[in-house]
XYZ file of C-alpha atoms in Angstrom:
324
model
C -54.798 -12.414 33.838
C -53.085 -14.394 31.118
C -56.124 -13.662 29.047
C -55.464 -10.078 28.824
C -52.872 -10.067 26.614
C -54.379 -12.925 24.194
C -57.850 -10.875 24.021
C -55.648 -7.580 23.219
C -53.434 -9.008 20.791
C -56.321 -11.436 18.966
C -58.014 -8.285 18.426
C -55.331 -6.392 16.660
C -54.564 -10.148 14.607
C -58.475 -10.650 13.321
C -58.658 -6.409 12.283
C -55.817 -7.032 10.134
C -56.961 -10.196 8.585
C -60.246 -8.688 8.774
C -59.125 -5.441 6.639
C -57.088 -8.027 3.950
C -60.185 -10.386 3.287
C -62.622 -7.321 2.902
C -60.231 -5.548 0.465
C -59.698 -8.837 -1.395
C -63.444 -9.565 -1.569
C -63.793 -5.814 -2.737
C -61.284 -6.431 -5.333
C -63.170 -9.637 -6.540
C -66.556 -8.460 -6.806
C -64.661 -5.031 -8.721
C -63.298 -7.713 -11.033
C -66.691 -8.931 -12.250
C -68.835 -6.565 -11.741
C -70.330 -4.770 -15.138
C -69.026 -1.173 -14.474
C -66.964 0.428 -11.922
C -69.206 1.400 -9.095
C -70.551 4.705 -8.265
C -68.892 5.683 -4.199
C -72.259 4.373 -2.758
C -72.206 1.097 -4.557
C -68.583 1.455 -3.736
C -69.687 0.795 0.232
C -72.468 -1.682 -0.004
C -69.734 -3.909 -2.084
C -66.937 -2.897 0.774
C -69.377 -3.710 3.894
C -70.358 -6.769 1.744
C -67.048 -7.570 1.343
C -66.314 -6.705 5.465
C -69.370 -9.288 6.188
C -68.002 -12.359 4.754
C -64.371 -11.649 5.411
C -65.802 -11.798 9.446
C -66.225 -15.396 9.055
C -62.356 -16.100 8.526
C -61.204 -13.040 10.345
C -62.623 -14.283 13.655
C -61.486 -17.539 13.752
C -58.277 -16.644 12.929
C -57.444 -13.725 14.768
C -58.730 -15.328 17.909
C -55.898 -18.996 17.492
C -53.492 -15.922 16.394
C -54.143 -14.197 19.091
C -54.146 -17.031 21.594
C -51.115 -17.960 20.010
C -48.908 -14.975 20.197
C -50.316 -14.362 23.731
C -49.244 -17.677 25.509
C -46.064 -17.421 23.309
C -45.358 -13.905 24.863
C -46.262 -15.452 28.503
C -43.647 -18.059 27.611
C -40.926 -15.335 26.908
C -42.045 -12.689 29.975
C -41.146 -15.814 31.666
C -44.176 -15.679 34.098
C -45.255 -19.074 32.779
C -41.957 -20.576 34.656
C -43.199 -18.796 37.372
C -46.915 -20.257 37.242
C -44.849 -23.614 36.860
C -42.501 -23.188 40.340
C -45.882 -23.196 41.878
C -47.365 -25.672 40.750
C -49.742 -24.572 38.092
C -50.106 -26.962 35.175
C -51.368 -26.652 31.926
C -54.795 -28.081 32.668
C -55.131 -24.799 34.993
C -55.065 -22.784 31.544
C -58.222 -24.341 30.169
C -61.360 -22.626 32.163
C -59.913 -19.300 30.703
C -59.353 -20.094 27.608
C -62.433 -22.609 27.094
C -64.007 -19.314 27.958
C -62.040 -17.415 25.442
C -62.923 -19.702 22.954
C -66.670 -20.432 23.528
C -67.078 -16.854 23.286
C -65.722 -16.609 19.517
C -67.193 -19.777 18.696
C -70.552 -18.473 19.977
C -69.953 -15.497 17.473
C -68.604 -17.302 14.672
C -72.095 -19.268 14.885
C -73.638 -16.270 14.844
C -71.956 -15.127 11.658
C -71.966 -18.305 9.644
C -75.549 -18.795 10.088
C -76.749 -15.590 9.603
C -74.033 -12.545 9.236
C -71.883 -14.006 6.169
C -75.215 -15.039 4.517
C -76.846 -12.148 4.355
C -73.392 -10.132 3.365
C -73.314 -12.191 0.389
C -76.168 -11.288 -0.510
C -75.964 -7.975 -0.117
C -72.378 -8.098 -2.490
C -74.610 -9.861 -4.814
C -77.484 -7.189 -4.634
C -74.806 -4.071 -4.753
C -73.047 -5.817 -8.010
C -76.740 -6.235 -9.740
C -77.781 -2.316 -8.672
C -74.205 -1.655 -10.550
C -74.955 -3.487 -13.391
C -78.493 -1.180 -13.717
C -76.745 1.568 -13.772
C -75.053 -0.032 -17.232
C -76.260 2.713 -20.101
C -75.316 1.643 -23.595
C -73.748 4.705 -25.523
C -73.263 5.427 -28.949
C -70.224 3.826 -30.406
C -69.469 2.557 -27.189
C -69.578 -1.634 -26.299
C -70.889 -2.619 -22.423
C -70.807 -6.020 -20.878
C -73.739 -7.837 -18.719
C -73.064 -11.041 -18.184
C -72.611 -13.060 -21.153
C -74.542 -10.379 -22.844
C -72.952 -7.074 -24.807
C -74.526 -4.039 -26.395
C -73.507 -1.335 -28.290
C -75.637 1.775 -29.728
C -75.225 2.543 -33.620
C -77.101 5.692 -34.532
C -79.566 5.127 -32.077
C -80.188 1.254 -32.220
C -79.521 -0.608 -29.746
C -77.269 -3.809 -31.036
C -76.846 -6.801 -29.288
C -75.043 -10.452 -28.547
C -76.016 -12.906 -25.957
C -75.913 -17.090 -26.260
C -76.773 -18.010 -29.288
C -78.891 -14.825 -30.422
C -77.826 -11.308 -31.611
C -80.226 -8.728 -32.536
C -81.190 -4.841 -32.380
C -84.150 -2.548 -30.601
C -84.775 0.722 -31.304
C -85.416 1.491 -27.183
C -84.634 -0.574 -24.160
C -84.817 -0.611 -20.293
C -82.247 -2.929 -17.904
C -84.339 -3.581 -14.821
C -82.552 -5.522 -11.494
C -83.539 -9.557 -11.087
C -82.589 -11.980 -8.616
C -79.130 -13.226 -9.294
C -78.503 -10.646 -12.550
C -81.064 -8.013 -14.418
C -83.624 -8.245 -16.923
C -82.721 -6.353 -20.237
C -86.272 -5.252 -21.917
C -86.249 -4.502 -25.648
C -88.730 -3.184 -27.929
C -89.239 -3.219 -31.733
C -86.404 -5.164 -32.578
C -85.419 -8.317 -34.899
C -83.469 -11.148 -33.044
C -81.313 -13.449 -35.140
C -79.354 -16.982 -35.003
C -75.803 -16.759 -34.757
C -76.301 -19.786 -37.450
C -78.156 -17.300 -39.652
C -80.516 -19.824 -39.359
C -83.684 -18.421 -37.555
C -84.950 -14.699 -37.726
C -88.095 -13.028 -35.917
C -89.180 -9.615 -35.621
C -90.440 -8.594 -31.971
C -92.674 -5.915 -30.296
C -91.500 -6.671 -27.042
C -88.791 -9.030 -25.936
C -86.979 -9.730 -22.354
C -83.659 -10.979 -22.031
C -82.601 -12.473 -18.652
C -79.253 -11.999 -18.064
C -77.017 -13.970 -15.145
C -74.284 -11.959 -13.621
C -70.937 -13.500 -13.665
C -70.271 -16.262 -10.143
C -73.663 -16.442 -9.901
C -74.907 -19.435 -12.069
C -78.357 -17.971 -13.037
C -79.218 -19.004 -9.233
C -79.352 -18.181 -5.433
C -76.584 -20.086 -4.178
C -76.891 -21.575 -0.599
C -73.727 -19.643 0.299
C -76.439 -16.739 0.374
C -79.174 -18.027 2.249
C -79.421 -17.659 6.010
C -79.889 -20.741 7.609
C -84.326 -20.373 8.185
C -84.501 -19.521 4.278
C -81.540 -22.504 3.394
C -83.726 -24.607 5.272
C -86.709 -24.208 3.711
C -84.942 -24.317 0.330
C -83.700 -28.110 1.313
C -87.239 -29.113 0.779
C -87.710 -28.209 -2.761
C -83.870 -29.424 -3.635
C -84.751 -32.540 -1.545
C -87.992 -32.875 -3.903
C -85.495 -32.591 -7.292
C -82.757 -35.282 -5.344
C -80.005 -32.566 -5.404
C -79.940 -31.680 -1.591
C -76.964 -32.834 -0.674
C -74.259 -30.246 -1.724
C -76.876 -27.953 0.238
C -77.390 -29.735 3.496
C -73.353 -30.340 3.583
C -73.214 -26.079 3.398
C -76.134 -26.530 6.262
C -73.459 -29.107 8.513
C -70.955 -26.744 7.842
C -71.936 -23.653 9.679
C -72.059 -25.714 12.656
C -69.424 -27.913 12.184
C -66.043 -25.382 11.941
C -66.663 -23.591 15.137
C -67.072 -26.685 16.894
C -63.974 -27.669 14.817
C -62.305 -24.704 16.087
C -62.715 -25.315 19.070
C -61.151 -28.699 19.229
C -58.063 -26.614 17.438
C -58.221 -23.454 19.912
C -57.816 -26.029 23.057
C -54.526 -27.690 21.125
C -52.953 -23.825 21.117
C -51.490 -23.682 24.625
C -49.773 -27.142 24.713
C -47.925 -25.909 21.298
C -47.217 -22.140 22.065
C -45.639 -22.669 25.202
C -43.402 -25.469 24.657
C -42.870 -25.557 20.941
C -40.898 -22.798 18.991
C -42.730 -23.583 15.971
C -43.570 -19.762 14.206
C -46.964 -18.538 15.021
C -47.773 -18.464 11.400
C -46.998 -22.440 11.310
C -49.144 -22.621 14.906
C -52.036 -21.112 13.511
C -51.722 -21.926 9.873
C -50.866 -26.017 10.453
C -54.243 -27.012 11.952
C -56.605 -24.546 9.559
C -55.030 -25.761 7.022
C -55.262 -29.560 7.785
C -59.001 -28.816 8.503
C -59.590 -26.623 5.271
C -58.481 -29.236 3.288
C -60.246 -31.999 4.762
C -63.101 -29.772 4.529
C -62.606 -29.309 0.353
C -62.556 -33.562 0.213
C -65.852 -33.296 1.706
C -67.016 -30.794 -0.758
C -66.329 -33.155 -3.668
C -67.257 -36.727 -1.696
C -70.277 -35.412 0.093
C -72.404 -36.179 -3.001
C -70.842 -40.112 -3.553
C -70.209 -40.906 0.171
C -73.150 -38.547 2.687
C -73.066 -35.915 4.716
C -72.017 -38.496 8.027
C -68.260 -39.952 6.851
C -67.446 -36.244 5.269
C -68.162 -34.971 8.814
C -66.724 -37.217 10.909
C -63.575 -37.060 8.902
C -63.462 -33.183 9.037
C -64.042 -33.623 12.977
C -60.910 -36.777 12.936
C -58.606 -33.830 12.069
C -59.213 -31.162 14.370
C -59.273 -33.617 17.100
C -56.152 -35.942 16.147
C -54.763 -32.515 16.081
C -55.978 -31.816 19.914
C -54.374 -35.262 20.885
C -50.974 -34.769 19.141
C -50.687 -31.381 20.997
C -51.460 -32.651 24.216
C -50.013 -35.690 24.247
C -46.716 -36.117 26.018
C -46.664 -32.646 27.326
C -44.780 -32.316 30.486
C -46.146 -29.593 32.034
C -49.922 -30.540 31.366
């Protein structure tokens, strides 16, 4: 019964988070992308957008809405009356361990597979907009690091260290950016140095944020997995296992802060913006020192510190509680 009106409430919480992180991603991936996208690109970017926004939006709207519902128990007054018979705090947790196993369970699901493969699919949307790029005459377009511009037919270019004309050219979709094929052209030095003539000449060309690279932000766990064997190969694994720890490691981290909600709601008056937002915050940042130690220090002591947080923060809301 008290669950009913956290479930309800935590609901309405992670749509509204939900809605502000897809928007903002959308407005991101709008910000670098070549053009503005036609209305179908317009969706693949928004439920791209939607996909990886999930991953914050669930955590948070279920300690929000744990929050505001044991807060809202504490003001109906009915948890004075749980209290004049005899029902403690511990009596709270086999509801909301259940509460919170059940987003956890779905947060695993998202971070190992869902937000994956929804960055990836911003990333494929933003490359089918930059295809859809067509120089004009007198008119100067952006790929990349790479810009164009038609003068009486040729095709004039900048990129690196090169620039260059073609008389025709075709911008076909890559990886992580598109391929930009040229024909009967001359390519030049920005130096003034070097010169060649060409019959046939392509130009890869990286979109912006995404290094030239699939990053291991986009891979689903199987594929990130199998990746860790060639970056093991080259000694540069560890940024990418530490990614790997991580999908696992939050929702267990949440629920160490979940389980330090009721102690805090119900006898603290602390906002439940300063509830929530104290113990993802703590854990966010520890989580950023591991991003830039993991490489020095291992994957082990960035871990266990990121887990030291969440659970010092289950012990200081526990601890001394009265009505435990």
């Amino acid at each position: 019964m008290v669950l009913v009106p956290v479930v309800r409430r935590a609901a309405t919480v992670g749509a509204l988070v939900w809605l502000v992180l897809a928007l903002g991603g959308l407005g991101q991936a709008l910000l670098v992308s070549a053009v503005v996208p036609d209305l179908d690109l317009l969706g693949r970017m928004f439920l791209g957008a939607a996909g990886v926004g999930a991953s914050l939006a669930l955590p948070v709207g279920a300690l929000g809405g744990l929050a505001s519902g044991l807060r809202q128990v504490a003001e109906d007054r009915a948890w004075l009356g749980l209290r004049s018979l005899g029902v403690g705090g511990r009596a709270l947790l086999p509801p909301v361990v259940a509460f919170l196993g059940g987003v956890a369970a779905l947060w695993l699901g998202v971070t190992h597979v869902g937000e994956p493969l929804a960055r990836a699919a911003l990333r494929d949307a933003r490359i089918a907009a930059a295809v859809r790029v067509v120089p004009v005459e007198g008119r100067v377009v952006a790929l990349g690091g790479w810009a164009a511009a038609v003068e009486h037919g040729v095709l004039h270019f900048a990129g690196g260290e090169w620039r260059g004309k073609a008389a025709s050219w075709e911008i076909r979709p890559a990886l992580t950016g598109v391929v930009v094929e040229l024909r009967d052209g001359e390519l030049q030095g920005l130096d003034g140095a070097s010169r060649a003539r060409f019959a046939a000449l392509e130009m890869p060309i990286s979109l912006g944020g995404t290094g030239g690279k699939v990053h291991a932000s986009e891979r689903t766990t199987p594929d990130l997995r199998r990746q860790l064997a060639v970056s093991a190969a080259l000694g540069r694994d560890a940024y990418e296992r530490w990614i790997l720890w991580k999908r696992t490691l939050l929702p267990l981290c949440f629920l160490s802060i979940g389980l330090a909600v009721p102690p805090l709601a119900l006898r603290l008056r602390w906002p439940l913006l300063a509830l929530v937002g104290a113990p993802v915050g703590l854990v966010w940042g520890a989580v950023r020192v591991g991003d830039q130690w993991v490489a020095g220090v291992g994957l082990a002591p960035v871990a266990c510190g990121v887990v030291a947080v969440a659970v010092g923060w289950l012990l200081y809301a526990w601890r001394g509680w009265r009505d435990a």
